Short mmCIF file of C-alpha atoms in Angstrom, two decimals:
data_model
loop_
_atom_site.label_atom_id
_atom_site.label_comp_id
_atom_site.label_asym_id
_atom_site.label_seq_id
_atom_site.Cartn_x
_atom_site.Cartn_y
_atom_site.Cartn_z
CA UNK D 186 67.42 37.71 -154.69
CA UNK D 187 65.13 39.11 -151.87
CA UNK D 188 66.24 42.92 -151.14
CA UNK D 189 65.58 45.52 -148.36
CA UNK D 190 67.54 48.90 -148.29
CA UNK D 191 66.50 51.53 -145.28
CA UNK D 192 67.00 55.20 -145.44
CA UNK D 193 65.98 58.25 -143.44
CA UNK D 194 66.88 57.56 -140.37
CA UNK D 195 69.40 59.76 -138.02
CA UNK D 196 69.65 62.27 -135.75
CA UNK D 197 66.33 64.82 -134.65
CA UNK D 198 65.34 66.16 -131.10
CA UNK D 199 62.80 64.67 -128.73
CA UNK D 200 59.39 65.97 -130.01
CA UNK D 201 60.47 65.68 -133.86
CA UNK D 202 59.39 63.26 -136.80
CA UNK D 203 61.06 61.31 -139.40
CA UNK D 204 60.41 59.10 -141.08
CA UNK D 205 61.99 56.41 -142.74
CA UNK D 206 62.19 54.38 -145.96
CA UNK D 207 62.29 50.59 -147.08
CA UNK D 208 62.87 50.17 -150.52
CA UNK D 209 62.08 46.51 -151.41
CA UNK D 210 62.63 44.36 -154.84
CA UNK D 211 63.30 40.82 -156.05
CA UNK D 212 59.11 40.01 -154.10
CA UNK D 213 55.83 40.62 -155.31
CA UNK D 214 55.11 43.68 -153.03
CA UNK D 215 51.52 43.80 -152.21
CA UNK D 216 51.44 39.90 -151.31
CA UNK D 217 53.91 39.43 -149.02
CA UNK D 218 53.42 41.24 -144.36
CA UNK D 219 55.90 43.40 -143.95
CA UNK D 220 57.21 44.54 -140.67
CA UNK D 221 58.92 47.14 -138.70
CA UNK D 222 61.84 45.98 -136.46
CA UNK D 223 63.63 48.16 -134.40
CA UNK D 224 66.98 47.46 -131.42
CA UNK D 225 68.17 49.58 -129.21
CA UNK D 226 71.52 49.79 -128.91
CA UNK D 227 72.94 47.11 -127.01
CA UNK D 228 69.15 45.76 -126.04
CA UNK D 229 67.39 43.17 -127.88
CA UNK D 230 65.03 42.80 -130.79
CA UNK D 231 61.34 44.49 -130.29
CA UNK D 232 58.97 44.37 -133.46
CA UNK D 233 57.26 47.97 -133.91
CA UNK D 234 54.59 47.07 -135.99
CA UNK D 235 52.80 45.66 -138.97
CA UNK D 236 51.22 46.10 -142.69
CA UNK D 237 49.76 42.87 -143.61
CA UNK D 238 48.95 42.37 -146.96
CA UNK D 239 47.06 43.60 -150.32
CA UNK D 240 44.97 40.40 -149.68
CA UNK D 241 44.33 41.86 -145.84
CA UNK D 242 43.90 45.21 -146.82
CA UNK D 243 47.61 46.57 -145.34
CA UNK D 244 45.55 46.57 -143.03
CA UNK D 245 48.54 48.13 -139.82
CA UNK D 246 49.20 47.24 -136.29
CA UNK D 247 51.43 48.17 -133.92
CA UNK D 248 53.30 47.62 -130.84
CA UNK D 249 51.75 49.58 -127.33
CA UNK D 250 55.18 51.44 -126.52
CA UNK D 251 54.71 53.23 -130.53
CA UNK D 252 50.70 53.25 -130.75
CA UNK D 253 49.38 56.77 -132.02
CA UNK D 254 52.45 58.32 -132.80
CA UNK D 255 54.02 56.30 -135.65
CA UNK D 256 52.55 54.66 -139.31
CA UNK D 257 53.10 52.18 -141.94
CA UNK D 258 51.99 53.18 -145.25
CA UNK D 259 53.36 51.71 -148.24
CA UNK D 260 53.48 52.80 -152.00
CA UNK D 261 53.07 49.87 -154.40
CA UNK D 262 53.87 51.60 -156.71
CA UNK D 263 57.49 52.51 -155.71
CA UNK D 264 57.57 49.25 -154.18
CA UNK D 265 58.07 51.13 -150.37
CA UNK D 266 57.36 50.60 -147.19
CA UNK D 267 57.03 54.17 -144.56
CA UNK D 268 57.42 54.54 -140.93
CA UNK D 269 56.87 57.79 -139.87
CA UNK D 270 57.59 58.49 -136.35
CA UNK D 271 55.95 61.20 -134.63
CA UNK D 272 56.81 62.61 -130.99
CA UNK D 273 60.49 60.80 -130.93
CA UNK D 274 61.48 60.37 -127.13
CA UNK D 275 65.01 59.20 -125.99
CA UNK D 276 63.80 55.63 -126.33
CA UNK D 277 63.13 55.22 -129.72
CA UNK D 278 66.90 55.42 -130.65
CA UNK D 279 67.20 52.65 -132.62
CA UNK D 280 68.08 50.64 -135.13
CA UNK D 281 65.26 50.34 -137.72
CA UNK D 282 65.27 47.35 -139.42
CA UNK D 283 62.25 46.81 -142.23
CA UNK D 284 60.97 42.14 -142.99
CA UNK D 285 58.37 40.94 -145.18
CA UNK D 286 57.28 37.94 -144.44
CA UNK D 287 57.76 35.53 -147.84
CA UNK D 288 56.69 31.28 -147.38
CA UNK D 289 57.41 31.18 -143.91
CA UNK D 290 60.74 33.12 -144.01
CA UNK D 291 61.40 36.79 -142.41
CA UNK D 292 63.56 38.72 -144.56
CA UNK D 293 65.72 41.38 -143.44
CA UNK D 294 66.55 44.95 -144.35
CA UNK D 295 70.85 45.84 -142.39
CA UNK D 296 68.38 48.63 -141.32
CA UNK D 297 69.17 51.96 -140.61
CA UNK D 298 69.68 53.99 -137.32
CA UNK D 299 67.47 56.75 -135.52
CA UNK D 300 68.97 58.67 -133.00
CA UNK D 301 66.97 60.99 -130.77
CA UNK D 302 68.45 63.41 -128.66
CA UNK D 303 68.83 67.18 -128.76
CA UNK E 12 50.43 39.12 -126.90
CA UNK E 13 52.60 36.07 -127.06
CA UNK E 14 55.28 36.06 -124.75
CA UNK E 15 58.46 34.13 -125.68
CA UNK E 16 61.69 33.03 -122.69
CA UNK E 17 64.52 32.13 -123.95
CA UNK E 18 67.23 30.39 -122.18
CA UNK E 19 70.19 30.51 -120.80
CA UNK E 20 70.24 34.20 -121.00
CA UNK E 21 74.78 34.25 -121.94
CA UNK E 22 75.97 30.64 -122.41
CA UNK E 23 80.20 29.64 -122.20
CA UNK E 24 81.13 26.80 -124.28
CA UNK E 25 84.60 25.87 -126.43
CA UNK E 26 84.87 25.52 -129.79
CA UNK E 27 83.37 21.40 -131.11
CA UNK E 28 80.73 21.69 -128.21
CA UNK E 29 77.45 20.95 -128.57
CA UNK E 30 74.93 23.64 -128.17
CA UNK E 31 71.40 24.01 -127.01
CA UNK E 32 69.43 27.13 -126.75
CA UNK E 33 65.62 26.79 -125.51
CA UNK E 34 63.17 28.92 -126.05
CA UNK E 35 59.52 28.88 -124.85
CA UNK E 36 56.02 30.74 -125.17
CA UNK E 37 53.51 31.74 -123.38
CA UNK E 38 51.21 30.05 -125.48
CA UNK E 39 50.78 27.13 -128.62
CA UNK E 40 52.05 28.56 -131.53
CA UNK E 41 52.19 25.85 -133.38
CA UNK E 42 55.55 25.55 -135.25
CA UNK E 43 55.82 29.64 -136.02
CA UNK E 44 59.42 30.00 -134.41
CA UNK E 45 62.12 31.40 -136.67
CA UNK E 46 65.96 31.88 -134.81
CA UNK E 47 68.22 34.39 -135.48
CA UNK E 48 72.31 34.61 -135.39
CA UNK E 49 73.49 38.34 -134.77
CA UNK E 50 76.96 39.72 -135.08
CA UNK E 51 77.79 42.81 -133.41
CA UNK E 52 76.79 46.25 -135.89
CA UNK E 53 75.09 43.65 -138.49
CA UNK E 54 70.76 42.62 -138.74
CA UNK E 55 70.32 39.42 -137.84
CA UNK E 56 70.56 36.62 -140.36
CA UNK E 57 67.41 33.86 -140.56
CA UNK E 58 69.12 30.53 -139.14
CA UNK E 59 65.96 28.41 -139.43
CA UNK E 60 62.33 28.89 -139.98
CA UNK E 61 58.89 27.22 -139.48
CA UNK E 62 61.44 25.36 -135.98
CA UNK E 63 62.47 23.28 -137.71
CA UNK E 64 63.25 24.20 -141.74
CA UNK E 65 67.26 25.66 -142.34
CA UNK E 66 67.42 27.92 -143.98
CA UNK E 67 69.59 27.33 -147.35
CA UNK E 68 73.16 28.14 -146.63
CA UNK E 69 72.85 27.84 -143.02
CA UNK E 70 75.55 25.22 -142.38
CA UNK E 71 74.27 21.38 -141.42
CA UNK E 72 75.29 21.63 -137.84
CA UNK E 73 72.30 24.17 -136.97
CA UNK E 74 68.72 22.02 -136.00
CA UNK E 75 66.19 23.29 -134.82
CA UNK E 76 63.03 21.02 -132.97
CA UNK E 77 59.71 21.28 -130.42
CA UNK E 78 56.43 22.80 -131.45
CA UNK E 79 53.38 24.40 -129.43
CA UNK E 80 55.26 25.95 -126.87
CA UNK E 81 58.86 24.18 -126.14
CA UNK E 82 61.49 24.80 -128.71
CA UNK E 83 64.94 24.20 -129.12
CA UNK E 84 68.19 24.96 -131.81
CA UNK E 85 71.02 23.24 -130.91
CA UNK E 86 74.62 23.50 -132.32
CA UNK E 87 76.39 20.00 -133.06
CA UNK E 88 78.98 21.42 -133.38
CA UNK E 89 80.47 25.17 -132.32
CA UNK E 90 83.03 26.58 -134.58
CA UNK E 91 84.48 30.42 -133.92
CA UNK E 92 81.98 31.85 -136.66
CA UNK E 93 79.15 30.48 -134.03
CA UNK E 94 79.86 32.59 -131.53
CA UNK E 95 77.25 35.58 -131.94
CA UNK E 96 73.72 35.98 -129.72
CA UNK E 97 71.06 34.55 -130.97
CA UNK E 98 66.75 35.16 -131.01
CA UNK E 99 64.25 32.88 -131.19
CA UNK E 100 60.35 35.22 -132.69
CA UNK E 101 57.28 33.44 -132.93
CA UNK E 102 54.70 34.16 -136.11
CA UNK E 103 52.40 33.83 -134.56
CA UNK E 104 48.70 34.85 -137.15
CA UNK E 105 47.89 38.17 -136.11
CA UNK E 106 49.40 38.48 -133.24
CA UNK E 107 52.47 40.48 -132.39
CA UNK E 108 55.83 38.86 -133.57
CA UNK E 109 57.16 38.65 -130.18
CA UNK E 110 61.43 38.14 -130.03
CA UNK E 111 63.24 36.12 -126.80
CA UNK E 112 65.52 38.25 -124.98
CA UNK E 113 68.21 36.68 -126.22
CA UNK E 114 71.28 34.34 -126.15
CA UNK E 115 74.94 34.94 -125.69
CA UNK E 116 76.86 32.72 -126.69
CA UNK E 117 80.86 33.53 -125.73
CA UNK E 118 83.76 31.49 -125.86
CA UNK E 119 84.84 29.61 -123.06
#
């Protein structure tokens, strides 16, 4: 069974940093693309960024709203995906989900809440 | 980026009604489209993938159709558990996987 468990959310001041983790199990971690998606309170879903798979050298890409501030990485030995968030703004307040793409289907974690506020 | 336009934004319906939600892509995405259901405080739940394939465990009252730029999600007979917000997402290769704005299905 595919499982994704996010952690690392919390309260951070504007301009601060936070690293989110996503622990994956139930599938071959290196074979699949993985995304981060966020949802601000009361708003819709926003794609944040992606890590491709090993075959594509784990390349990353980002939404314009986070490019240059956020960075996605993987630790294959730990089967974990990370989202390093720097220079955080109030508009980054959201629930952050990790998503794994397997056989054309998106599998989602339960999300972790990030609140950016002074 | 591919822009997804979902309509309507809100839909009022009664139990037993047939409901249709539409999603339009700004360029062809073949059949790389998913539909999700989301309830308050919960993660989105996959209903349909590749435009028309029903995820395991999802009631057969849900169906998806379309290809290219026009897609629909149909609920053949609305049940009390179906009142929720629905999102489409395109996942065309090598593009950001953008979402529609969402459709809230509420009790009439």
